[in-house]
C-alpha atoms as a printed R data frame, in Angstrom:
    type eleno elety resid chain resno       x       y       z
1   ATOM     1    CA   VAL     A     1  -0.061  -0.247   0.166
2   ATOM     2    CA   LEU     A     2   2.832   2.735   1.152
3   ATOM     3    CA   ARG     A     3   4.741   1.369  -1.730
4   ATOM     4    CA   MET     A     4   1.646   2.555  -4.195
5   ATOM     5    CA   ARG     A     5   2.233   5.215  -2.432
6   ATOM     6    CA   ASP     A     6   4.874   5.811  -3.209
7   ATOM     7    CA   ALA     A     7   4.620   5.222  -6.289
8   ATOM     8    CA   GLY     A     8   2.238   8.491  -7.257
9   ATOM     9    CA   ALA     A     9  -1.167   6.394  -6.029
10  ATOM    10    CA   ARG     A    10  -3.778   9.805  -5.091
11  ATOM    11    CA   THR     A    11  -5.256   6.626  -2.339
12  ATOM    12    CA   VAL     A    12  -4.507   3.398  -1.293
13  ATOM    13    CA   ILE     A    13  -6.947   1.044  -0.454
14  ATOM    14    CA   GLY     A    14  -5.718  -2.837   0.097
15  ATOM    15    CA   ILE     A    15  -7.969  -5.375   1.624
16  ATOM    16    CA   ASP     A    16  -6.784  -7.829   3.293
17  ATOM    17    CA   PRO     A    17  -8.977 -10.603   5.048
18  ATOM    18    CA   THR     A    18  -5.878 -11.216   7.994
19  ATOM    19    CA   LEU     A    19  -6.212  -8.894  11.300
20  ATOM    20    CA   LEU     A    20  -2.288  -9.619  11.965
21  ATOM    21    CA   TYR     A    21  -1.884  -8.142   8.686
22  ATOM    22    CA   VAL     A    22  -3.869  -5.089   9.104
23  ATOM    23    CA   MET     A    23  -3.023  -4.485  12.567
24  ATOM    24    CA   GLN     A    24   0.992  -4.377  11.300
25  ATOM    25    CA   PHE     A    25  -0.090  -1.838   8.510
26  ATOM    26    CA   LEU     A    26  -1.797  -0.003  11.415
27  ATOM    27    CA   ALA     A    27   1.047  -0.416  13.763
28  ATOM    28    CA   SER     A    28   3.438   1.611   9.984
29  ATOM    29    CA   GLN     A    29   1.281   3.967  10.067
30  ATOM    30    CA   SER     A    30   1.533   5.497  13.920
31  ATOM    31    CA   PHE     A    31   5.362   6.066  12.542
32  ATOM    32    CA   GLY     A    32   3.970   8.285   9.906
33  ATOM    33    CA   ALA     A    33   0.110   8.357   9.511
34  ATOM    34    CA   ASP     A    34  -0.328   8.711   5.183
35  ATOM    35    CA   PRO     A    35  -4.350   9.728   5.020
36  ATOM    36    CA   ASN     A    36  -4.027   8.853   2.546
37  ATOM    37    CA   ALA     A    37  -3.019   4.862   2.110
38  ATOM    38    CA   HIS     A    38  -5.251   2.352   4.026
39  ATOM    39    CA   VAL     A    39  -5.762  -0.808   4.282
40  ATOM    40    CA   LEU     A    40  -9.238  -3.112   5.589
41  ATOM    41    CA   PRO     A    41  -9.526  -6.334   6.901
42  ATOM    42    CA   LEU     A    42 -12.677  -7.503   4.395
43  ATOM    43    CA   ARG     A    43 -12.605 -10.472   1.074
44  ATOM    44    CA   LEU     A    44 -12.927  -8.878  -1.872
45  ATOM    45    CA   GLU     A    45 -16.625 -10.133  -1.915
46  ATOM    46    CA   GLN     A    46 -17.260  -7.885   0.617
47  ATOM    47    CA   LEU     A    47 -16.946  -5.162  -0.558
48  ATOM    48    CA   PRO     A    48 -20.123  -2.858  -1.973
49  ATOM    49    CA   ALA     A    49 -20.721  -5.007  -5.006
50  ATOM    50    CA   ASP     A    50 -20.332  -3.582  -8.689
51  ATOM    51    CA   LYS     A    51 -18.704   0.178  -8.035
52  ATOM    52    CA   ARG     A    52 -16.271   0.381 -10.280
53  ATOM    53    CA   ALA     A    53 -14.670   2.998  -8.082
54  ATOM    54    CA   PHE     A    54 -10.748   1.904  -9.150
55  ATOM    55    CA   ASP     A    55  -8.096   2.767 -11.440
56  ATOM    56    CA   THR     A    56  -5.602  -0.200 -10.997
57  ATOM    57    CA   THR     A    57  -6.964  -3.126  -8.637
58  ATOM    58    CA   PHE     A    58  -4.010  -6.332  -7.386
59  ATOM    59    CA   SER     A    59  -4.778  -9.306  -7.261
60  ATOM    60    CA   MET     A    60  -1.207 -10.581  -5.859
61  ATOM    61    CA   GLY     A    61  -1.083 -13.945  -5.079
62  ATOM    62    CA   VAL     A    62  -5.557 -15.073  -4.849
63  ATOM    63    CA   LEU     A    63  -6.150 -16.055  -6.998
64  ATOM    64    CA   TYR     A    64  -5.226 -19.785  -7.036
65  ATOM    65    CA   HIS     A    65  -5.966 -19.973  -4.023
66  ATOM    66    CA   GLN     A    66 -10.010 -19.438  -5.196
67  ATOM    67    CA   ARG     A    67 -12.423 -22.331  -6.179
68  ATOM    68    CA   SER     A    68 -13.816 -20.122  -8.777
69  ATOM    69    CA   PRO     A    69 -11.081 -18.431 -10.807
70  ATOM    70    CA   ILE     A    70 -13.179 -16.999 -13.311
71  ATOM    71    CA   ASP     A    71 -16.044 -15.559 -10.091
72  ATOM    72    CA   HIS     A    72 -12.667 -13.889  -9.287
73  ATOM    73    CA   LEU     A    73 -11.427 -12.819 -12.046
74  ATOM    74    CA   ARG     A    74 -14.938 -11.307 -12.747
75  ATOM    75    CA   GLN     A    75 -15.205  -9.360  -8.807
76  ATOM    76    CA   LEU     A    76 -11.770  -8.321  -9.239
77  ATOM    77    CA   GLN     A    77 -13.203  -6.716 -12.770
78  ATOM    78    CA   ALA     A    78 -16.385  -5.137 -10.483
79  ATOM    79    CA   THR     A    79 -13.814  -3.159  -9.141
80  ATOM    80    CA   LEU     A    80 -12.329  -0.934 -12.082
81  ATOM    81    CA   ARG     A    81 -13.779   1.631 -13.582
82  ATOM    82    CA   PRO     A    82 -14.014   1.329 -17.200
83  ATOM    83    CA   GLY     A    83 -10.990   1.211 -18.595
84  ATOM    84    CA   GLY     A    84  -9.255  -0.007 -16.039
85  ATOM    85    CA   GLN     A    85  -5.887  -2.249 -15.746
86  ATOM    86    CA   LEU     A    86  -6.255  -5.743 -13.374
87  ATOM    87    CA   VAL     A    87  -1.953  -5.968 -12.010
88  ATOM    88    CA   LEU     A    88  -2.592  -9.637 -11.311
89  ATOM    89    CA   GLU     A    89   0.231 -12.183 -10.070
90  ATOM    90    CA   THR     A    90  -0.754 -15.513  -9.553
91  ATOM    91    CA   LEU     A    91   0.988 -18.992  -9.183
92  ATOM    92    CA   PHE     A    92   1.363 -21.117 -13.214
93  ATOM    93    CA   VAL     A    93   2.616 -24.700 -14.315
94  ATOM    94    CA   PRO     A    94   4.753 -24.635 -16.845
95  ATOM    95    CA   GLY     A    95   3.669 -25.539 -20.336
96  ATOM    96    CA   ASP     A    96   3.381 -24.010 -24.008
97  ATOM    97    CA   GLU     A    97  -0.754 -25.683 -23.908
98  ATOM    98    CA   ALA     A    98  -3.938 -23.735 -22.481
99  ATOM    99    CA   TYR     A    99  -5.272 -26.324 -18.940
100 ATOM   100    CA   ALA     A   100  -5.110 -26.418 -15.166
101 ATOM   101    CA   CYS     A   101  -4.027 -28.759 -12.684
102 ATOM   102    CA   THR     A   102  -6.310 -29.340  -9.715
103 ATOM   103    CA   PRO     A   103  -4.267 -31.008  -6.657
104 ATOM   104    CA   SER     A   104  -6.141 -33.907  -5.430
105 ATOM   105    CA   GLU     A   105  -4.720 -32.575  -1.883
106 ATOM   106    CA   ARG     A   106  -1.757 -29.767  -1.056
107 ATOM   107    CA   TYR     A   107   0.362 -27.799  -3.311
108 ATOM   108    CA   ALA     A   108   3.940 -27.785  -2.099
109 ATOM   109    CA   ARG     A   109   2.346 -28.391   1.255
110 ATOM   110    CA   MET     A   110  -0.574 -26.086   1.051
111 ATOM   111    CA   ARG     A   111  -4.359 -27.316   0.915
112 ATOM   112    CA   ASN     A   112  -5.740 -24.186  -0.019
113 ATOM   113    CA   VAL     A   113  -4.245 -23.786  -3.156
114 ATOM   114    CA   TRP     A   114  -7.770 -25.210  -5.261
115 ATOM   115    CA   PHE     A   115  -6.119 -24.298  -9.333
116 ATOM   116    CA   LEU     A   116  -2.686 -23.965 -11.105
117 ATOM   117    CA   PRO     A   117  -3.534 -22.643 -14.882
118 ATOM   118    CA   THR     A   118  -0.823 -22.851 -17.437
119 ATOM   119    CA   ILE     A   119  -0.176 -19.232 -18.922
120 ATOM   120    CA   ALA     A   120  -1.917 -20.023 -21.903
121 ATOM   121    CA   GLU     A   121  -5.174 -20.873 -19.771
122 ATOM   122    CA   LEU     A   122  -5.251 -17.920 -17.398
123 ATOM   123    CA   THR     A   123  -5.192 -16.424 -20.236
124 ATOM   124    CA   THR     A   124  -8.054 -17.985 -21.278
125 ATOM   125    CA   TRP     A   125  -9.400 -17.189 -17.835
126 ATOM   126    CA   LEU     A   126  -8.869 -13.674 -18.389
127 ATOM   127    CA   ARG     A   127 -10.837 -13.969 -22.182
128 ATOM   128    CA   ARG     A   128 -12.947 -15.096 -21.208
129 ATOM   129    CA   SER     A   129 -13.886 -12.785 -18.583
130 ATOM   130    CA   ALA     A   130 -13.825  -9.489 -20.640
131 ATOM   131    CA   TYR     A   131 -10.781  -8.282 -19.973
132 ATOM   132    CA   ARG     A   132  -8.268  -7.386 -23.349
133 ATOM   133    CA   ASP     A   133  -4.778  -6.347 -23.452
134 ATOM   134    CA   ILE     A   134  -3.721  -9.374 -21.597
135 ATOM   135    CA   GLU     A   135   0.679  -8.994 -21.605
136 ATOM   136    CA   VAL     A   136   2.586 -11.987 -19.086
137 ATOM   137    CA   VAL     A   137   4.875  -8.535 -17.794
138 ATOM   138    CA   ASP     A   138   7.740 -11.281 -15.410
139 ATOM   139    CA   THR     A   139   7.122 -15.239 -15.059
140 ATOM   140    CA   SER     A   140  10.073 -16.136 -11.951
141 ATOM   141    CA   LEU     A   141  10.727 -19.055  -9.949
142 ATOM   142    CA   THR     A   142   9.990 -18.886  -6.511
143 ATOM   143    CA   THR     A   143  13.060 -19.362  -4.137
144 ATOM   144    CA   ILE     A   144  14.398 -20.339  -0.902
145 ATOM   145    CA   ALA     A   145  15.952 -16.944  -0.444
146 ATOM   146    CA   GLU     A   146  12.739 -14.884  -0.857
147 ATOM   147    CA   GLN     A   147  10.117 -17.053   0.601
148 ATOM   148    CA   ARG     A   148  11.881 -18.608   3.746
149 ATOM   149    CA   SER     A   149  11.226 -19.048   6.873
150 ATOM   150    CA   THR     A   150  12.579 -15.772   9.582
151 ATOM   151    CA   ASP     A   151  12.651 -14.659  12.886
152 ATOM   152    CA   TRP     A   152   9.630 -13.194  12.530
153 ATOM   153    CA   MET     A   153   7.156 -15.720  10.301
154 ATOM   154    CA   THR     A   154   8.852 -18.922  12.356
155 ATOM   155    CA   PHE     A   155   7.276 -21.906  10.527
156 ATOM   156    CA   GLU     A   156   7.918 -23.927   7.685
157 ATOM   157    CA   SER     A   157   8.352 -22.585   3.772
158 ATOM   158    CA   LEU     A   158   9.071 -23.524   1.124
159 ATOM   159    CA   ALA     A   159  12.545 -24.696   1.703
160 ATOM   160    CA   GLU     A   160  10.470 -28.024   3.475
161 ATOM   161    CA   ALA     A   161   8.243 -27.945   0.574
162 ATOM   162    CA   LEU     A   162  10.287 -28.514  -1.948
163 ATOM   163    CA   ASP     A   163  11.761 -31.989  -3.293
164 ATOM   164    CA   PRO     A   164  15.051 -32.272  -1.567
165 ATOM   165    CA   GLU     A   165  16.404 -34.758  -3.908
166 ATOM   166    CA   ASN     A   166  14.994 -32.331  -6.958
167 ATOM   167    CA   PRO     A   167  13.929 -28.830  -5.752
168 ATOM   168    CA   GLU     A   168  12.341 -28.291  -8.965
169 ATOM   169    CA   ARG     A   169   9.164 -30.341  -8.136
170 ATOM   170    CA   THR     A   170   7.716 -30.634  -4.281
171 ATOM   171    CA   VAL     A   171   7.865 -32.871  -2.387
172 ATOM   172    CA   GLU     A   172   3.994 -33.962  -4.069
173 ATOM   173    CA   GLY     A   173   5.695 -34.480  -6.798
174 ATOM   174    CA   TRP     A   174   4.184 -30.770  -8.626
175 ATOM   175    CA   PRO     A   175   6.099 -28.508 -10.001
176 ATOM   176    CA   ALA     A   176   8.344 -26.089  -8.019
177 ATOM   177    CA   PRO     A   177   6.348 -22.896  -6.995
178 ATOM   178    CA   ARG     A   178   6.772 -20.504 -10.491
179 ATOM   179    CA   ARG     A   179   4.638 -16.243 -11.228
180 ATOM   180    CA   VAL     A   180   3.503 -15.302 -12.712
181 ATOM   181    CA   ILE     A   181   2.466 -11.025 -13.149
182 ATOM   182    CA   VAL     A   182  -0.014 -10.235 -15.682
183 ATOM   183    CA   LEU     A   183  -1.613  -7.136 -16.644
184 ATOM   184    CA   ALA     A   184  -4.858  -6.564 -18.134
185 ATOM   185    CA   ILE     A   185  -7.775  -4.092 -19.079
186 ATOM   186    CA   ALA     A   186 -11.349  -3.822 -18.046
187 ATOM   187    CA   PRO     A   187 -13.522  -3.692 -20.738
188 ATOM   188    CA   LYS     A   188 -14.491   0.354 -21.766
189 ATOM   189    CA   THR     A   189 -18.114  -0.615 -20.638
190 ATOM   190    CA   SER     A   190 -19.488  -2.521 -17.880
């Protein structure tokens, strides 16, 4: 939220249903409150319906936790003004074909991963949700240097979720986590 303000956004409203993260933001605000930066303890579906108020909506690491990714993409679109921009970061699996994998129980030791699309499938989901000008701006392999245990986050992390004999696979046998960042534009009319 604060980095978006630093980048020039007039007002930034973040949402996160995890109260700990909302409290961390509020604690950081005590060191120099920004009256145009906010984090609300809400889920996307708790926002007022179909307000189309934002120039840009970020969805960072949320799509793969959704049981219905198309519904999520449409809910995100309902936050955007006509012609607004979606910045979407999510996990993907390698492959040139359009398909999605559904882990039967866990992916990288996470129980709440429902769909892992290829980039081609993700693009199909976005097009089917009426987004246009879809652009993949980055892909990367998630590393144990960036997703790791720390003094503040003491539970197991990515290192424990990767196969110790083949770190290109998860302990369940899936491809190791890869992230993609996609930009897409909402329709000009609702």
